[in-house]
Tab-separated table of C-alpha atoms in Angstrom:
chain	number	residue	atom	x	y	z
A	280	MET	CA	5.158	21.368	-12.010
A	281	ASN	CA	4.353	19.539	-15.219
A	282	ALA	CA	4.122	15.792	-15.478
A	283	ILE	CA	7.417	15.336	-17.350
A	284	ALA	CA	9.306	17.243	-14.694
A	285	LYS	CA	7.566	15.204	-11.995
A	286	VAL	CA	8.531	11.902	-13.584
A	287	GLY	CA	12.158	12.938	-13.401
A	288	ALA	CA	11.830	14.394	-9.914
A	289	PHE	CA	10.237	11.682	-7.698
A	290	ALA	CA	12.561	9.546	-5.267
A	291	GLY	CA	12.524	6.690	-2.783
A	292	ALA	CA	9.514	7.466	-0.572
A	293	VAL	CA	7.599	4.650	-2.240
A	294	VAL	CA	9.968	2.040	-0.840
A	295	ALA	CA	10.610	3.761	2.500
A	296	LEU	CA	9.071	1.779	5.346
A	297	GLY	CA	6.212	3.858	6.603
A	298	GLY	CA	7.270	7.033	4.822
A	299	LEU	CA	7.644	9.603	7.601
A	300	GLY	CA	6.607	7.115	10.246
A	301	SER	CA	10.015	7.055	11.914
A	302	ALA	CA	9.958	10.739	12.819
A	303	VAL	CA	7.369	11.346	15.553
A	304	GLY	CA	6.450	15.001	15.816
A	305	ALA	CA	8.157	15.829	12.535
A	306	SER	CA	6.925	18.590	10.280
A	307	VAL	CA	5.976	18.128	6.658
A	308	GLY	CA	6.831	21.196	4.639
A	309	PRO	CA	9.702	23.471	3.659
A	310	LEU	CA	11.309	23.009	7.090
A	311	GLY	CA	12.071	19.415	7.980
A	312	GLU	CA	10.076	17.765	5.217
A	313	PRO	CA	11.106	14.355	3.888
A	314	GLU	CA	13.421	14.197	0.941
A	315	ARG	CA	11.370	14.463	-2.243
A	316	PRO	CA	11.152	11.127	-4.020
A	317	THR	CA	11.739	10.582	-7.727
A	318	HIS	CA	9.855	8.217	-9.986
A	319	GLN	CA	12.587	5.616	-10.036
A	320	GLU	CA	10.128	3.002	-8.836
A	321	HIS	CA	10.104	-0.545	-10.057
A	322	ALA	CA	7.281	-3.026	-9.772
A	323	PRO	CA	7.903	-6.723	-10.388
A	324	GLU	CA	8.259	-7.826	-13.971
A	325	ASN	CA	5.126	-8.300	-16.065
A	326	ASN	CA	3.254	-5.953	-13.746
A	327	SER	CA	0.354	-5.349	-16.080
A	328	GLN	CA	-2.562	-6.529	-13.979
A	329	GLY	CA	-4.975	-3.778	-12.971
A	330	GLY	CA	-6.376	-3.335	-9.497
A	331	HIS	CA	-9.848	-4.589	-10.452
A	332	ALA	CA	-8.676	-7.809	-12.083
A	333	GLY	CA	-8.428	-10.031	-9.015
A	334	HIS	CA	-11.469	-12.300	-8.764
A	335	GLY	CA	-9.796	-15.499	-7.565
A	336	ALA	CA	-7.470	-15.692	-10.576
A	337	LYS	CA	-5.065	-18.607	-10.717
A	338	LYS	CA	-1.960	-16.445	-11.116
A	339	ALA	CA	-0.886	-14.654	-7.960
A	340	PRO	CA	-1.053	-10.884	-8.371
A	341	GLU	CA	2.025	-8.750	-8.498
A	342	ALA	CA	2.441	-5.592	-6.470
A	343	THR	CA	0.658	-2.644	-8.075
A	344	GLY	CA	0.420	1.026	-7.248
A	345	LEU	CA	4.179	1.364	-6.763
A	346	ASN	CA	4.697	3.216	-10.039
A	347	VAL	CA	3.638	6.685	-11.093
A	348	SER	CA	4.204	5.631	-14.715
A	349	GLN	CA	3.499	2.261	-16.293
A	350	ALA	CA	2.657	0.859	-19.728
A	351	GLY	CA	2.869	4.335	-21.256
A	352	TYR	CA	0.516	5.995	-18.742
A	353	THR	CA	1.384	8.510	-16.015
A	354	LEU	CA	-0.547	9.760	-13.001
A	355	ASP	CA	-0.071	13.548	-12.956
A	356	LEU	CA	-1.175	15.377	-9.804
A	357	VAL	CA	-1.864	18.975	-10.748
A	358	GLU	CA	-0.833	20.039	-7.229
A	359	ASP	CA	1.149	17.684	-5.004
A	360	ARG	CA	1.320	20.032	-1.970
A	361	PRO	CA	-2.284	20.899	-1.071
A	362	GLN	CA	-3.198	22.880	2.026
A	363	ARG	CA	-4.512	21.035	5.035
A	364	SER	CA	-8.289	20.860	4.771
A	365	ALA	CA	-11.133	18.493	5.541
A	366	SER	CA	-12.418	19.306	2.052
A	367	ALA	CA	-9.248	19.684	-0.002
A	368	ALA	CA	-9.621	19.906	-3.772
A	369	LEU	CA	-7.562	17.301	-5.616
A	370	ARG	CA	-7.003	17.553	-9.362
A	371	PHE	CA	-5.070	15.171	-11.546
A	372	ARG	CA	-4.744	13.804	-15.065
A	373	ILE	CA	-3.872	10.460	-16.611
A	374	LEU	CA	-1.317	11.148	-19.332
A	375	GLY	CA	-0.696	8.827	-22.271
A	376	ALA	CA	2.575	7.991	-23.998
A	377	ASP	CA	2.219	11.219	-25.999
A	378	HIS	CA	2.105	13.186	-22.723
A	379	GLU	CA	-1.449	14.290	-23.486
A	380	PRO	CA	-4.381	13.708	-21.091
A	381	VAL	CA	-6.355	10.512	-21.677
A	382	THR	CA	-10.086	11.191	-21.964
A	383	ARG	CA	-11.561	7.800	-22.830
A	384	PHE	CA	-11.938	5.163	-20.122
A	385	GLU	CA	-13.904	1.954	-19.618
A	386	THR	CA	-16.342	1.714	-16.719
A	387	ALA	CA	-15.297	-0.677	-13.950
A	388	HIS	CA	-17.725	-1.430	-11.111
A	389	GLY	CA	-19.940	1.477	-12.032
A	390	LYS	CA	-17.228	4.147	-12.266
A	391	LEU	CA	-14.677	5.305	-14.830
A	392	LEU	CA	-11.980	5.703	-12.163
A	393	HIS	CA	-11.522	4.770	-8.525
A	394	LEU	CA	-9.248	6.941	-6.373
A	395	ILE	CA	-7.822	5.680	-3.088
A	396	VAL	CA	-6.177	8.236	-0.779
A	397	VAL	CA	-4.291	6.998	2.300
A	398	ARG	CA	-1.762	8.529	4.611
A	399	ARG	CA	1.503	6.605	4.542
A	400	ASP	CA	1.104	5.395	8.131
A	401	LEU	CA	-2.276	3.931	7.009
A	402	ALA	CA	-4.091	5.968	9.656
A	403	THR	CA	-6.507	7.449	7.105
A	404	TYR	CA	-8.302	5.964	4.097
A	405	GLU	CA	-10.732	7.270	1.484
A	406	HIS	CA	-12.253	5.581	-1.558
A	407	LEU	CA	-13.324	8.390	-3.902
A	408	HIS	CA	-14.835	8.746	-7.351
A	409	PRO	CA	-13.641	11.891	-9.145
A	410	VAL	CA	-15.379	13.612	-12.033
A	411	MET	CA	-13.509	14.185	-15.294
A	412	ALA	CA	-13.733	17.441	-17.266
A	413	SER	CA	-13.654	17.470	-21.057
A	414	ASP	CA	-9.923	18.295	-21.055
A	415	GLY	CA	-9.099	15.100	-19.114
A	416	THR	CA	-8.632	16.779	-15.716
A	417	TRP	CA	-10.194	14.833	-12.845
A	418	SER	CA	-11.341	16.575	-9.659
A	419	VAL	CA	-12.584	15.417	-6.267
A	420	THR	CA	-12.789	16.604	-2.667
A	421	ALA	CA	-10.664	14.719	-0.138
A	422	ASP	CA	-10.192	14.861	3.629
A	423	LEU	CA	-6.621	16.080	4.131
A	424	ALA	CA	-7.138	17.661	7.541
A	425	ALA	CA	-4.149	15.809	8.988
A	426	ALA	CA	-0.617	16.735	7.905
A	427	GLY	CA	1.676	14.082	6.489
A	428	THR	CA	2.647	12.266	3.335
A	429	TYR	CA	-0.234	10.630	1.499
A	430	ARG	CA	-0.332	8.056	-1.270
A	431	VAL	CA	-2.860	8.567	-4.054
A	432	PHE	CA	-3.853	5.514	-6.127
A	433	ALA	CA	-5.710	5.853	-9.419
A	434	ASP	CA	-7.395	2.595	-10.452
A	435	PHE	CA	-8.666	2.735	-14.045
A	436	ARG	CA	-8.778	1.152	-17.481
A	437	PRO	CA	-8.107	3.212	-20.625
A	438	ALA	CA	-10.584	2.500	-23.416
A	439	THR	CA	-7.781	1.252	-25.649
A	440	GLU	CA	-6.433	-1.284	-23.130
A	441	ALA	CA	-7.561	-4.810	-22.316
A	442	GLU	CA	-6.327	-4.622	-18.717
A	443	GLY	CA	-6.741	-2.093	-15.939
A	444	LEU	CA	-3.922	-0.182	-14.286
A	445	THR	CA	-3.220	1.133	-10.814
A	446	LEU	CA	-0.816	4.074	-10.628
A	447	GLY	CA	0.315	5.793	-7.431
A	448	GLN	CA	1.904	9.090	-6.473
A	449	ASP	CA	2.727	10.787	-3.183
A	450	LEU	CA	1.370	14.144	-2.105
A	451	PHE	CA	2.559	16.242	0.818
A	452	VAL	CA	0.319	18.066	3.295
A	453	VAL	CA	2.230	20.681	5.284
A	454	GLY	CA	1.999	20.852	9.065
A	455	PRO	CA	2.999	19.142	12.329
A	456	TYR	CA	2.980	15.414	11.747
A	457	GLU	CA	2.553	12.686	14.362
A	458	PRO	CA	2.592	9.254	12.744
A	459	GLN	CA	0.294	6.616	14.185
A	460	ALA	CA	1.353	3.073	14.975
A	461	LEU	CA	-0.348	0.396	12.899
A	462	PRO	CA	-3.214	-1.151	14.885
A	463	PRO	CA	-2.528	-4.705	16.089
A	464	VAL	CA	-3.720	-7.736	14.166
A	465	ALA	CA	-7.399	-8.328	14.934
A	466	THR	CA	-10.318	-10.260	13.485
A	467	THR	CA	-13.052	-7.794	14.473
A	468	SER	CA	-13.532	-4.195	13.370
A	469	THR	CA	-16.150	-1.940	14.942
A	470	VAL	CA	-17.871	0.781	12.928
A	471	SER	CA	-20.596	1.661	15.418
A	472	PRO	CA	-23.291	0.360	15.469
A	473	TYR	CA	-21.786	-2.287	13.167
A	474	ALA	CA	-19.166	-4.941	13.817
A	475	VAL	CA	-17.395	-6.860	11.064
A	476	ASN	CA	-15.698	-10.180	11.749
A	477	LEU	CA	-12.874	-11.463	9.533
A	478	ASP	CA	-12.456	-15.207	9.053
A	479	GLY	CA	-9.595	-16.612	6.995
A	480	HIS	CA	-5.832	-16.267	6.624
A	481	LEU	CA	-3.665	-14.693	3.960
A	482	VAL	CA	-0.970	-16.900	2.424
A	483	ALA	CA	1.461	-15.319	-0.020
A	484	GLY	CA	1.215	-16.629	-3.567
A	485	GLN	CA	-1.983	-18.565	-2.934
A	486	THR	CA	-5.687	-17.831	-3.201
A	487	SER	CA	-6.909	-17.037	0.315
A	488	ARG	CA	-10.599	-17.243	1.095
A	489	LEU	CA	-11.649	-14.391	3.369
A	490	THR	CA	-15.171	-14.171	4.781
A	491	LEU	CA	-16.321	-10.940	6.405
A	492	THR	CA	-19.515	-11.101	8.460
A	493	VAL	CA	-21.453	-7.905	9.177
A	494	THR	CA	-23.624	-7.503	12.277
A	495	ARG	CA	-25.512	-4.534	13.693
A	496	ASP	CA	-26.081	-4.307	17.428
A	497	GLY	CA	-25.197	-7.994	17.577
A	498	GLU	CA	-27.699	-9.068	14.914
A	499	PRO	CA	-26.693	-10.367	11.445
A	500	VAL	CA	-27.189	-7.850	8.643
A	501	THR	CA	-29.056	-9.665	5.884
A	502	ASP	CA	-30.007	-6.679	3.736
A	503	LEU	CA	-26.720	-5.162	2.605
A	504	GLU	CA	-27.196	-2.773	-0.275
A	505	PRO	CA	-25.335	-2.916	-3.602
A	506	TYR	CA	-22.426	-0.505	-3.738
A	507	LEU	CA	-20.510	-0.159	-7.005
A	508	GLU	CA	-22.195	-3.325	-8.295
A	509	ALA	CA	-21.163	-5.461	-5.316
A	510	TYR	CA	-22.030	-6.050	-1.655
A	511	GLY	CA	-18.527	-5.112	-0.585
A	512	HIS	CA	-15.155	-3.903	-1.836
A	513	LEU	CA	-11.852	-4.835	-0.267
A	514	VAL	CA	-8.598	-2.893	-0.653
A	515	ALA	CA	-5.379	-4.384	0.734
A	516	LEU	CA	-2.246	-2.291	1.252
A	517	ARG	CA	1.079	-3.800	2.238
A	518	ASP	CA	2.659	-2.061	5.213
A	519	GLY	CA	5.861	-0.298	4.259
A	520	ASP	CA	5.772	0.293	0.507
A	521	LEU	CA	1.931	0.372	0.274
A	522	ALA	CA	1.740	-2.155	-2.544
A	523	TYR	CA	-1.900	-2.139	-3.602
A	524	LEU	CA	-4.489	-4.842	-4.190
A	525	HIS	CA	-8.166	-4.250	-5.003
A	526	VAL	CA	-10.280	-7.384	-4.841
A	527	HIS	CA	-14.019	-7.910	-5.084
A	528	PRO	CA	-16.319	-10.486	-3.547
A	529	GLU	CA	-17.478	-13.731	-4.998
A	530	GLY	CA	-20.863	-13.346	-6.653
A	531	ALA	CA	-22.838	-10.194	-7.358
A	532	PRO	CA	-26.183	-8.650	-6.435
A	533	GLY	CA	-29.020	-10.114	-8.460
A	534	ASP	CA	-27.122	-13.171	-9.681
A	535	GLY	CA	-29.575	-15.503	-7.965
A	536	ARG	CA	-27.000	-17.114	-5.690
A	537	THR	CA	-25.388	-14.315	-3.651
A	538	ASP	CA	-27.131	-13.312	-0.444
A	539	PRO	CA	-27.051	-9.651	0.681
A	540	GLY	CA	-25.231	-10.506	3.892
A	541	PRO	CA	-24.361	-11.110	6.536
A	542	GLU	CA	-21.336	-12.763	4.879
A	543	ILE	CA	-19.198	-11.274	2.121
A	544	THR	CA	-16.615	-13.710	0.763
A	545	PHE	CA	-13.484	-12.741	-1.139
A	546	SER	CA	-10.837	-14.723	-2.968
A	547	ALA	CA	-7.772	-12.633	-2.204
A	548	GLU	CA	-4.189	-13.113	-3.326
A	549	VAL	CA	-1.216	-11.230	-1.939
A	550	PRO	CA	2.217	-11.160	-3.602
A	551	SER	CA	4.392	-11.601	-0.509
A	552	ALA	CA	4.462	-12.418	3.178
A	553	GLY	CA	4.161	-9.452	5.503
A	554	THR	CA	1.700	-7.164	7.228
A	555	TYR	CA	-1.286	-5.763	5.353
A	556	ARG	CA	-4.005	-3.275	6.150
A	557	LEU	CA	-7.423	-4.329	4.832
A	558	PHE	CA	-10.225	-1.830	4.183
A	559	LEU	CA	-13.749	-3.141	3.565
A	560	ASP	CA	-16.367	-0.788	2.105
A	561	PHE	CA	-19.988	-1.886	2.539
A	562	LYS	CA	-23.338	-0.114	2.271
A	563	HIS	CA	-26.306	-0.410	4.602
A	564	ALA	CA	-29.217	1.869	5.483
A	565	GLY	CA	-28.186	4.185	2.672
A	566	GLU	CA	-24.661	4.849	3.956
A	567	VAL	CA	-21.260	3.506	2.949
A	568	ARG	CA	-19.068	2.486	5.854
A	569	THR	CA	-15.486	1.263	6.077
A	570	ALA	CA	-14.184	-1.468	8.373
A	571	ALA	CA	-10.395	-1.738	8.718
A	572	PHE	CA	-8.216	-4.666	9.782
A	573	THR	CA	-4.530	-5.374	10.231
A	574	ALA	CA	-3.635	-8.853	8.966
A	575	THR	CA	-0.468	-10.820	8.321
A	576	ALA	CA	0.260	-12.958	5.292
A	577	GLU	CA	2.204	-16.139	5.829
A	578	ALA	CA	4.940	-17.318	3.500
A	579	HIS	CA	3.892	-20.162	1.193
């Protein structure tokens, strides 16, 4: 299906609470699959801020990742119904206003494009970095071993734009689907042999200071390794519509004032009260690990 047909064919799964989460034991596919959404999605007005722009800015961010098309750009999945596989091949393009693939991008945090793939119940998460071919087609391998509806977020900045963009589109993986309940709110996440403690509270419309402390076998980790030009990356997804926020920590490796752990501090801003799933990527001993938290944002 070409991108123009997709833009006219996408419907309300983006605003459905939990996507297929209300149908335990349902099947995703030709029999019993969810109604196909159309791209009639609307982000708040003036939604031009890209996912990488939040570094403690004064203006509260607006929800991003809700649109497949924005500011003349469209996320075009070459195949939106891949087979279940732990190493599924994903291919996509970023189309411009002329419906042609965009091939020139600015580097952000060491990469031309960041791809986030999550299942709509937030039970799975991957932060990937695809490779672009000369014709503007991006490709990457993703873990789609579990059936269900996934949300794919492309976080990028075209070379001709001053701001970054985050576009999102659903893809459907056929098979028996058993949605998982969101884990309860907690301040500690275990990624054996590591534990990450979260200190701080989210308040809608305000800058919230979040400090994540990494320990290994009970001892503080003081030699975190740079990953994508930072000691940690934090992605926040709002439960329900999966509104997307990508924030980065205060300071940077080699700036003379930021220690490589055990604390990673973020200035995060969320657009509304509600429940969020937070995913922290950090690198230590040569391996990138992800700690996940469920957190609630209070109303201002």
